[in-house]
Amino acid sequence: AQSVTQPDIHITVSEGASLELRCNYSYGATPYLFWYVQSPGQGLQLLLKYFSGDTLVQGIKGFEAEFKRSQSSFNLRKPSVHWSDAAEYFCAVGGDSSYKLIFGSGTRLLVRP
Amino acid sequence: DTAVSQTPKYLVTQMGNDKSIKCEQNLGHDTMYWYKQDSKKFLKIMFSYNNKELIINETVPNRFSPKSPDKAHLNLHINSLELGDSAVYFCASSGGKGYEQYFGPGTRLTVT
């Protein structure tokens, strides 16, 4: 079955600290992987995407993610979190034979001043 | 210039009414989607159109009817609104299979 698991419902970090949000997927074909961010009252904004090639991908706002096929993971990282990063983060998986993206249930990031 | 726009942003209505939400994209994409996001932030795909043809039709009450007059527009009409329809509805578009999706700002529907 195709699915995305984000095991952390909430994560709280201090401003300036590093961040890692976990994402595990199950997909029957070659996965295309995405991270989105949703600020309160806003739509989802694409942070980064992985289709193929270099397994470490850079995105907007200083985020990066690493694809690990052996672990079926696509974790999101940021070396130093800013207060404005507080938001909901969604991981998603798709493939070149499907119009559909499978979304995880989201991780809410809280940033302590 | 907004890539994916939705109107209205807020919609408050009473049970039993009929309402519509409109979506437009100026990205030149062939594929558009409707999602429902519940209070726990879970995103559920409802419908998708590719070049005005319905390609995804998930398990959604038939009170919900999408309509795509052209590939830049996708509207959602809801008949006989129920309390459980209260949610945020997102429109999205993409360039096709496997491509990233671009989301609109959402329409918060409240049924009283």
Coordinates of N, CA and C in Angstrom, one line a residue:
Chain A
A1 N 0.8 -1.2 0.0 CA 0.0 0.0 0.0 C 0.9 1.2 0.0
Q2 N 0.4 2.3 -0.6 CA 1.2 3.5 -0.7 C 0.8 4.4 0.5
S3 N 1.8 4.8 1.2 CA 1.6 5.6 2.4 C 2.8 6.5 2.7
V4 N 2.5 7.5 3.5 CA 3.6 8.4 4.1 C 3.3 8.5 5.6
T5 N 4.4 8.3 6.3 CA 4.3 8.4 7.8 C 5.2 9.5 8.3
Q6 N 4.6 10.4 9.0 CA 5.3 11.4 9.7 C 5.1 11.1 11.2
P7 N 6.1 10.5 11.8 CA 5.9 9.9 13.2 C 5.7 11.0 14.3
D8 N 6.2 12.2 14.0 CA 6.1 13.2 15.1 C 4.9 14.2 14.8
I9 N 4.0 14.2 15.7 CA 2.8 15.1 15.5 C 3.3 16.5 15.8
H10 N 4.0 16.7 16.9 CA 4.5 18.0 17.2 C 6.0 17.9 17.5
I11 N 6.7 19.0 17.2 CA 8.1 19.1 17.5 C 8.4 20.5 18.0
T12 N 9.1 20.7 19.1 CA 9.4 22.0 19.6 C 10.9 22.1 19.7
V13 N 11.4 23.2 19.1 CA 12.8 23.5 19.1 C 13.0 24.9 19.5
S14 N 14.2 25.2 20.0 CA 14.6 26.6 20.3 C 15.1 27.3 19.1
E15 N 14.8 28.6 19.0 CA 15.3 29.4 17.9 C 16.8 29.3 17.8
G16 N 17.3 29.1 16.6 CA 18.8 28.9 16.4 C 19.2 27.5 16.5
A17 N 18.4 26.6 17.0 CA 18.8 25.2 17.1 C 18.5 24.5 15.7
S18 N 19.1 23.3 15.6 CA 18.9 22.6 14.3 C 17.6 21.8 14.4
L19 N 17.1 21.4 13.2 CA 15.8 20.7 13.1 C 15.9 19.5 12.2
E20 N 15.3 18.4 12.5 CA 15.1 17.3 11.6 C 13.7 16.8 11.7
L21 N 12.9 16.8 10.7 CA 11.6 16.3 10.6 C 11.6 15.0 9.8
R22 N 11.0 13.9 10.4 CA 11.1 12.6 9.8 C 9.9 12.3 8.9
C23 N 10.3 11.6 7.9 CA 9.3 11.1 6.9 C 9.7 9.8 6.4
N24 N 8.8 8.8 6.5 CA 9.0 7.5 5.9 C 7.8 7.2 4.9
Y25 N 8.2 6.6 3.8 CA 7.2 6.3 2.8 C 7.1 4.9 2.4
S26 N 6.0 4.5 1.8 CA 5.8 3.2 1.2 C 5.3 3.4 -0.2
Y27 N 6.0 3.0 -1.2 CA 5.5 3.3 -2.6 C 6.0 2.2 -3.5
G28 N 5.1 1.7 -4.3 CA 5.5 0.5 -5.1 C 6.4 0.8 -6.3
A29 N 6.6 2.0 -6.7 CA 7.4 2.3 -7.8 C 8.5 3.3 -7.4
T30 N 9.2 3.8 -8.3 CA 10.2 4.9 -8.0 C 9.5 6.1 -7.5
P31 N 9.9 6.5 -6.2 CA 9.1 7.6 -5.6 C 9.6 8.9 -6.0
Y32 N 8.7 9.9 -6.1 CA 9.0 11.3 -6.2 C 8.6 11.8 -4.9
L33 N 9.5 12.6 -4.2 CA 9.2 13.0 -2.9 C 9.2 14.5 -2.7
F34 N 8.3 15.0 -1.8 CA 8.1 16.4 -1.7 C 8.0 16.8 -0.2
W35 N 8.4 18.0 0.1 CA 8.1 18.6 1.4 C 7.4 19.9 1.2
Y36 N 6.3 20.1 1.9 CA 5.5 21.3 1.8 C 5.4 21.9 3.2
V37 N 5.3 23.3 3.3 CA 5.0 24.0 4.5 C 3.7 24.7 4.5
Q38 N 3.0 24.7 5.6 CA 1.7 25.4 5.7 C 1.8 26.3 6.9
S39 N 1.9 27.6 6.7 CA 1.8 28.6 7.8 C 0.3 28.8 8.1
P40 N 0.1 29.2 9.3 CA -1.3 29.4 9.8 C -2.2 30.2 8.8
G41 N -3.3 29.7 8.4 CA -4.2 30.4 7.6 C -3.8 30.5 6.1
Q42 N -2.7 29.7 5.8 CA -2.2 29.8 4.4 C -2.4 28.5 3.7
G43 N -2.1 28.5 2.4 CA -2.0 27.3 1.6 C -0.7 26.6 1.8
L44 N -0.5 25.5 1.1 CA 0.7 24.7 1.2 C 1.7 25.3 0.2
Q45 N 3.0 25.5 0.7 CA 4.0 26.0 -0.2 C 5.1 24.9 -0.3
L46 N 5.5 24.7 -1.6 CA 6.5 23.6 -1.8 C 7.9 24.1 -1.3
L47 N 8.5 23.3 -0.5 CA 9.8 23.6 0.1 C 10.9 23.0 -0.8
L48 N 10.7 21.7 -1.2 CA 11.7 21.1 -2.0 C 11.1 19.8 -2.6
K49 N 11.8 19.2 -3.6 CA 11.4 18.0 -4.2 C 12.6 17.1 -4.6
Y50 N 12.3 15.8 -4.7 CA 13.3 14.9 -5.1 C 12.7 14.0 -6.2
F51 N 13.4 14.0 -7.4 CA 12.9 13.1 -8.4 C 14.0 12.0 -8.7
S52 N 15.2 12.4 -8.8 CA 16.3 11.5 -9.0 C 17.6 12.2 -8.8
G53 N 18.7 11.5 -9.0 CA 20.0 12.1 -8.9 C 20.5 12.2 -7.5
D54 N 21.2 13.3 -7.2 CA 21.8 13.6 -5.9 C 20.7 13.4 -4.8
T55 N 21.1 12.6 -3.8 CA 20.1 12.3 -2.8 C 19.9 13.4 -1.7
L56 N 20.8 14.4 -1.8 CA 20.6 15.5 -0.9 C 20.1 16.7 -1.7
V57 N 18.9 17.1 -1.4 CA 18.3 18.2 -2.2 C 18.2 19.5 -1.3
Q58 N 18.4 20.6 -2.0 CA 18.3 21.9 -1.3 C 17.0 22.5 -1.7
G59 N 16.4 23.2 -0.7 CA 15.1 23.8 -1.0 C 15.2 25.3 -0.6
I60 N 14.0 25.9 -0.5 CA 13.9 27.3 -0.2 C 14.0 27.4 1.3
K61 N 14.2 28.7 1.8 CA 14.2 29.0 3.2 C 15.3 28.3 4.0
G62 N 16.4 27.8 3.3 CA 17.5 27.1 4.0 C 17.2 25.7 4.4
F63 N 16.2 25.1 3.9 CA 15.9 23.7 4.1 C 16.6 22.8 3.2
E64 N 16.8 21.6 3.6 CA 17.4 20.5 2.8 C 16.7 19.2 3.2
A65 N 16.8 18.2 2.3 CA 16.2 16.9 2.7 C 17.1 15.8 2.0
E66 N 17.2 14.7 2.7 CA 18.0 13.6 2.2 C 17.2 12.4 1.9
F67 N 17.3 11.8 0.7 CA 16.6 10.6 0.3 C 17.5 9.4 0.7
K68 N 16.9 8.5 1.4 CA 17.6 7.3 1.8 C 16.7 6.1 1.3
R69 N 17.1 5.5 0.2 CA 16.2 4.5 -0.4 C 16.1 3.3 0.6
S70 N 17.3 2.9 1.2 CA 17.4 1.7 2.0 C 16.5 1.8 3.2
Q71 N 16.2 3.1 3.7 CA 15.4 3.3 4.9 C 14.0 3.8 4.5
S72 N 13.8 4.0 3.2 CA 12.5 4.5 2.8 C 12.2 5.8 3.5
S73 N 13.2 6.7 3.6 CA 13.0 7.9 4.3 C 13.4 9.1 3.5
F74 N 12.8 10.3 3.9 CA 13.1 11.5 3.2 C 13.0 12.6 4.3
N75 N 14.0 12.7 5.1 CA 13.9 13.6 6.3 C 14.3 15.0 5.9
L76 N 13.6 16.0 6.5 CA 13.8 17.4 6.3 C 14.7 18.0 7.4
R77 N 15.7 18.8 7.0 CA 16.6 19.4 8.0 C 16.8 20.8 7.7
K78 N 17.1 21.5 8.8 CA 17.5 22.9 8.7 C 18.5 23.2 9.8
P79 N 19.7 23.8 9.5 CA 20.7 23.9 10.6 C 20.4 24.9 11.7
S80 N 19.6 25.9 11.4 CA 19.3 26.9 12.4 C 17.9 27.4 12.2
V81 N 17.0 27.1 13.1 CA 15.6 27.4 12.9 C 15.3 28.9 13.3
H82 N 14.5 29.5 12.6 CA 14.0 30.9 12.9 C 12.6 30.8 13.4
W83 N 12.2 31.9 14.1 CA 10.8 31.9 14.7 C 9.8 31.8 13.6
S84 N 10.1 32.3 12.4 CA 9.1 32.3 11.3 C 9.0 30.9 10.7
D85 N 9.8 30.0 11.1 CA 9.6 28.6 10.6 C 8.5 27.8 11.3
A86 N 7.9 28.4 12.3 CA 6.8 27.7 13.0 C 5.7 27.6 12.1
A87 N 5.3 26.3 11.8 CA 4.3 26.0 10.8 C 4.0 24.5 10.8
E88 N 3.1 24.1 9.9 CA 2.9 22.7 9.8 C 3.6 22.2 8.5
Y89 N 4.3 21.0 8.6 CA 5.1 20.5 7.5 C 4.5 19.2 7.1
F90 N 4.4 19.1 5.8 CA 3.8 17.9 5.2 C 4.9 17.2 4.2
C91 N 5.0 15.9 4.3 CA 5.8 15.2 3.4 C 4.8 14.5 2.4
A92 N 5.2 14.3 1.2 CA 4.3 13.7 0.2 C 5.1 12.8 -0.8
V93 N 4.5 11.8 -1.3 CA 5.1 10.9 -2.3 C 4.2 10.8 -3.5
G94 N 4.8 10.7 -4.6 CA 4.1 10.4 -5.9 C 5.0 9.7 -6.8
G95 N 4.6 9.5 -8.1 CA 5.4 8.8 -9.0 C 5.0 9.2 -10.4
D96 N 5.8 8.8 -11.4 CA 5.6 9.3 -12.8 C 4.4 8.6 -13.5
S97 N 3.8 7.6 -12.8 CA 2.6 7.0 -13.4 C 1.3 7.4 -12.8
S98 N 1.4 8.4 -11.8 CA 0.2 8.8 -11.1 C 0.1 10.3 -11.0
Y99 N -1.2 10.7 -11.1 CA -1.5 12.1 -10.9 C -1.6 12.5 -9.4
K100 N -1.7 11.4 -8.5 CA -2.0 11.6 -7.1 C -0.7 11.8 -6.3
L101 N -0.8 12.7 -5.3 CA 0.3 12.7 -4.3 C -0.3 12.1 -3.0
I102 N 0.4 11.3 -2.3 CA 0.0 10.8 -1.0 C 0.7 11.6 0.0
F103 N -0.1 12.3 0.9 CA 0.4 13.2 1.9 C 0.5 12.5 3.3
G104 N 1.5 12.8 4.1 CA 1.5 12.4 5.4 C 0.6 13.3 6.3
S105 N 0.5 12.9 7.5 CA -0.5 13.6 8.4 C 0.1 15.0 9.0
G106 N 1.3 15.3 8.7 CA 1.9 16.6 9.0 C 2.6 16.5 10.4
T107 N 3.5 17.4 10.5 CA 4.2 17.7 11.8 C 4.2 19.1 12.1
R108 N 3.7 19.5 13.3 CA 3.6 20.9 13.7 C 4.9 21.3 14.4
L109 N 5.6 22.3 13.8 CA 6.8 22.8 14.4 C 6.5 24.0 15.2
L110 N 6.9 23.9 16.5 CA 6.8 25.1 17.4 C 8.2 25.6 17.7
V111 N 8.4 26.9 17.7 CA 9.8 27.4 17.9 C 9.8 28.3 19.2
R112 N 10.6 27.9 20.1 CA 10.8 28.6 21.4 C 11.7 29.8 21.2
P113 N 11.4 30.9 21.7 CA 12.3 32.1 21.6 C 13.6 31.9 22.4
Chain B
D1 N 1.4 38.3 -9.2 CA 0.4 37.6 -9.9 C 0.2 36.2 -9.3
T2 N -1.0 36.0 -8.7 CA -1.2 34.8 -7.9 C -1.3 33.6 -8.9
A3 N -0.5 32.5 -8.5 CA -0.5 31.4 -9.4 C -1.8 30.6 -9.4
V4 N -2.2 30.2 -8.2 CA -3.5 29.5 -8.0 C -4.4 30.3 -7.0
S5 N -5.5 30.8 -7.5 CA -6.4 31.6 -6.7 C -7.7 30.9 -6.5
Q6 N -8.3 31.2 -5.3 CA -9.6 30.7 -5.0 C -10.5 31.8 -4.5
T7 N -11.8 31.6 -4.7 CA -12.8 32.5 -4.2 C -14.0 31.8 -3.8
P8 N -14.6 32.1 -2.6 CA -14.1 33.1 -1.7 C -13.1 32.5 -0.7
K9 N -12.5 33.4 0.1 CA -11.5 32.9 1.1 C -12.3 32.3 2.3
Y10 N -13.4 32.9 2.6 CA -14.2 32.5 3.8 C -15.6 32.3 3.3
L11 N -16.3 31.3 3.8 CA -17.7 31.1 3.4 C -18.4 30.5 4.6
V12 N -19.4 31.3 5.1 CA -20.2 30.9 6.2 C -21.6 30.8 5.8
T13 N -22.2 29.6 6.0 CA -23.5 29.3 5.5 C -24.3 28.4 6.4
Q14 N -25.6 28.3 6.2 CA -26.4 27.4 7.0 C -26.6 26.0 6.4
M15 N -26.8 25.1 7.2 CA -27.1 23.7 6.8 C -28.2 23.7 5.7
G16 N -28.1 22.9 4.7 CA -29.1 22.8 3.7 C -28.9 23.7 2.5
N17 N -28.0 24.7 2.7 CA -27.8 25.6 1.5 C -26.9 24.9 0.5
D18 N -26.8 25.6 -0.7 CA -25.9 25.1 -1.8 C -24.9 26.3 -2.0
K19 N -23.7 25.9 -2.1 CA -22.6 26.9 -2.3 C -21.6 26.4 -3.3
S20 N -20.9 27.4 -3.9 CA -19.8 27.0 -4.9 C -18.5 27.7 -4.5
I21 N -17.4 27.1 -4.8 CA -16.1 27.6 -4.6 C -15.4 27.6 -6.0
K22 N -14.7 28.7 -6.3 CA -14.1 28.8 -7.6 C -12.6 28.8 -7.5
C23 N -11.9 28.2 -8.5 CA -10.5 28.1 -8.5 C -10.0 28.4 -9.9
E24 N -8.9 29.2 -10.0 CA -8.3 29.5 -11.2 C -6.8 29.4 -11.1
Q25 N -6.1 28.9 -12.1 CA -4.6 28.9 -12.1 C -4.1 29.5 -13.4
N26 N -3.0 30.2 -13.3 CA -2.4 30.9 -14.4 C -1.0 30.3 -14.7
L27 N -0.8 29.0 -14.3 CA 0.5 28.4 -14.5 C 0.6 27.6 -15.8
G28 N -0.5 27.5 -16.5 CA -0.5 26.8 -17.8 C -0.6 25.3 -17.6
H29 N -1.0 24.9 -16.3 CA -1.0 23.4 -16.0 C -2.3 22.8 -16.6
D30 N -2.1 21.5 -16.9 CA -3.2 20.7 -17.4 C -4.1 20.0 -16.3
T31 N -3.5 19.9 -15.1 CA -4.2 19.1 -14.1 C -4.5 20.0 -12.9
M32 N -5.7 19.8 -12.4 CA -6.2 20.6 -11.2 C -6.9 19.6 -10.2
Y33 N -6.8 20.0 -9.0 CA -7.3 19.2 -7.9 C -8.1 19.9 -6.9
W34 N -9.0 19.2 -6.2 CA -9.6 19.7 -5.0 C -9.3 18.8 -3.8
Y35 N -8.9 19.4 -2.7 CA -8.6 18.7 -1.4 C -9.5 19.3 -0.3
K36 N -9.7 18.4 0.7 CA -10.4 18.9 1.9 C -9.4 18.7 3.0
Q37 N -9.2 19.7 3.8 CA -8.4 19.6 5.0 C -9.2 19.8 6.3
D38 N -9.2 18.8 7.1 CA -10.1 18.8 8.3 C -9.4 19.5 9.4
S39 N -10.1 19.6 10.6 CA -9.5 20.3 11.7 C -8.2 19.8 12.2
K40 N -7.9 18.5 11.9 CA -6.6 17.9 12.4 C -5.6 18.1 11.3
K41 N -5.8 18.9 10.3 CA -4.9 19.2 9.2 C -4.7 18.1 8.2
F42 N -5.5 17.0 8.3 CA -5.3 15.9 7.4 C -5.9 16.3 6.0
L43 N -5.0 16.1 5.0 CA -5.4 16.5 3.6 C -6.0 15.3 2.9
K44 N -7.2 15.5 2.3 CA -7.8 14.4 1.6 C -8.1 14.8 0.2
I45 N -7.6 14.1 -0.8 CA -7.9 14.4 -2.2 C -9.4 14.1 -2.5
M46 N -10.0 14.9 -3.2 CA -11.4 14.7 -3.5 C -11.6 14.4 -5.0
F47 N -11.1 15.3 -5.8 CA -11.3 15.2 -7.3 C -10.0 15.7 -8.0
S48 N -9.9 15.3 -9.2 CA -8.8 15.9 -10.1 C -9.3 15.8 -11.5
Y49 N -9.0 16.9 -12.2 CA -9.3 17.0 -13.7 C -8.0 17.2 -14.4
N50 N -7.9 16.5 -15.6 CA -6.8 16.7 -16.5 C -7.4 17.2 -17.8
N51 N -7.1 18.4 -18.2 CA -7.6 18.9 -19.5 C -9.1 18.8 -19.6
K52 N -9.8 19.1 -18.5 CA -11.2 19.2 -18.4 C -11.8 17.8 -18.3
E53 N -11.0 16.7 -18.1 CA -11.6 15.4 -18.0 C -11.4 14.9 -16.5
L54 N -12.4 14.4 -15.9 CA -12.3 13.9 -14.5 C -11.4 12.7 -14.5
I55 N -10.4 12.7 -13.7 CA -9.4 11.6 -13.6 C -9.3 11.0 -12.2
I56 N -9.7 11.7 -11.2 CA -9.7 11.2 -9.8 C -11.0 11.6 -9.2
N57 N -11.7 10.6 -8.7 CA -13.0 10.8 -8.0 C -13.0 10.0 -6.8
E58 N -12.5 10.5 -5.7 CA -12.4 9.7 -4.5 C -13.8 9.5 -3.9
T59 N -13.8 8.8 -2.8 CA -15.1 8.5 -2.1 C -15.6 9.8 -1.4
V60 N -16.4 10.5 -2.1 CA -16.9 11.8 -1.7 C -18.5 11.7 -1.9
P61 N -19.2 12.3 -0.9 CA -20.7 12.3 -1.1 C -21.1 13.0 -2.5
N62 N -22.1 12.5 -3.1 CA -22.4 13.0 -4.4 C -23.1 14.4 -4.3
R63 N -23.2 14.9 -3.1 CA -23.5 16.3 -3.0 C -22.4 17.3 -3.5
F64 N -21.2 16.7 -3.6 CA -20.1 17.5 -4.1 C -20.0 17.2 -5.6
S65 N -19.9 18.3 -6.4 CA -19.8 18.1 -7.8 C -18.8 19.1 -8.4
P66 N -17.7 18.6 -8.9 CA -16.7 19.5 -9.5 C -17.1 19.8 -11.0
K67 N -16.6 20.9 -11.5 CA -16.8 21.3 -12.8 C -15.6 22.0 -13.4
S68 N -15.2 21.7 -14.5 CA -14.0 22.3 -15.1 C -14.4 22.9 -16.5
P69 N -14.7 24.2 -16.5 CA -15.1 24.8 -17.8 C -14.0 24.9 -18.8
D70 N -12.8 25.0 -18.3 CA -11.6 25.0 -19.2 C -10.4 24.6 -18.3
K71 N -9.2 24.3 -18.8 CA -8.2 23.7 -18.0 C -7.6 24.7 -17.0
A72 N -7.9 25.9 -17.1 CA -7.4 26.9 -16.1 C -8.4 27.1 -14.9
H73 N -9.5 26.5 -15.0 CA -10.5 26.7 -14.0 C -11.1 25.4 -13.5
L74 N -11.3 25.3 -12.2 CA -12.0 24.1 -11.6 C -12.8 24.6 -10.4
N75 N -14.1 24.4 -10.5 CA -15.1 24.9 -9.5 C -15.6 23.7 -8.7
L76 N -16.0 23.9 -7.5 CA -16.6 22.9 -6.7 C -18.0 23.4 -6.2
H77 N -19.0 22.6 -6.5 CA -20.3 23.0 -6.0 C -20.8 22.0 -5.0
I78 N -21.3 22.5 -3.9 CA -21.8 21.6 -2.8 C -23.3 21.8 -2.6
N79 N -24.0 20.8 -2.7 CA -25.5 20.8 -2.4 C -25.8 20.4 -1.0
S80 N -26.9 20.9 -0.5 CA -27.4 20.5 0.8 C -26.3 20.4 1.9
L81 N -25.7 21.5 2.2 CA -24.5 21.5 3.1 C -24.9 20.9 4.4
E82 N -23.9 20.2 5.0 CA -24.0 19.6 6.3 C -22.9 20.1 7.2
L83 N -23.2 19.9 8.5 CA -22.2 20.4 9.5 C -20.8 19.8 9.2
G84 N -20.8 18.5 8.9 CA -19.5 17.8 8.6 C -18.7 18.3 7.4
D85 N -19.4 19.2 6.6 CA -18.7 19.7 5.4 C -17.7 20.9 5.8
S86 N -17.9 21.4 7.1 CA -17.0 22.4 7.6 C -15.6 22.0 7.5
A87 N -14.8 22.7 6.8 CA -13.3 22.4 6.6 C -12.7 23.5 5.8
V88 N -11.4 23.3 5.5 CA -10.7 24.2 4.5 C -10.6 23.4 3.2
Y89 N -11.0 24.0 2.1 CA -10.9 23.4 0.8 C -9.8 24.0 0.0
F90 N -8.9 23.2 -0.5 CA -7.8 23.7 -1.2 C -7.9 23.2 -2.7
C91 N -7.6 24.2 -3.6 CA -7.4 23.9 -5.0 C -5.9 23.8 -5.2
A92 N -5.5 22.9 -6.2 CA -4.1 22.8 -6.5 C -4.0 22.5 -8.0
S93 N -2.9 22.8 -8.6 CA -2.6 22.4 -10.0 C -1.2 21.8 -10.1
S94 N -1.1 21.1 -11.2 CA 0.3 20.5 -11.5 C 0.4 20.3 -13.0
G95 N 1.7 20.1 -13.3 CA 2.0 19.9 -14.8 C 1.7 18.5 -15.3
G96 N 1.3 17.6 -14.4 CA 1.0 16.2 -14.9 C 1.4 15.2 -13.9
K97 N 1.5 14.0 -14.4 CA 1.8 12.8 -13.5 C 3.2 13.0 -12.8
G98 N 3.2 12.9 -11.5 CA 4.5 13.0 -10.8 C 5.0 14.3 -10.5
Y99 N 4.4 15.4 -11.1 CA 4.9 16.7 -10.9 C 4.4 17.3 -9.5
E100 N 5.1 18.2 -9.0 CA 4.7 18.9 -7.8 C 3.4 19.6 -8.0
Q101 N 2.7 19.8 -6.9 CA 1.4 20.5 -7.0 C 1.5 21.8 -6.4
Y102 N 0.9 22.8 -6.9 CA 0.9 24.2 -6.4 C -0.5 24.5 -5.9
F103 N -0.6 24.9 -4.6 CA -1.8 25.1 -3.9 C -2.3 26.5 -3.9
G104 N -3.6 26.7 -3.9 CA -4.2 27.9 -3.6 C -4.3 28.2 -2.1
P105 N -4.8 29.4 -1.8 CA -4.7 29.9 -0.4 C -5.8 29.2 0.5
G106 N -6.7 28.5 -0.1 CA -7.8 27.8 0.6 C -9.0 28.6 0.8
T107 N -10.1 27.9 1.0 CA -11.4 28.5 1.3 C -11.9 27.8 2.6
R108 N -12.1 28.6 3.6 CA -12.6 28.1 4.9 C -14.1 28.1 4.9
L109 N -14.7 26.9 4.8 CA -16.1 26.8 4.8 C -16.6 26.4 6.2
T110 N -17.5 27.2 6.7 CA -18.2 27.0 8.0 C -19.7 26.8 7.8
V111 N -20.2 25.7 8.2 CA -21.6 25.4 8.1 C -22.2 25.4 9.5
T112 N -23.2 26.3 9.6 CA -23.8 26.4 11.0 C -25.3 25.9 11.0

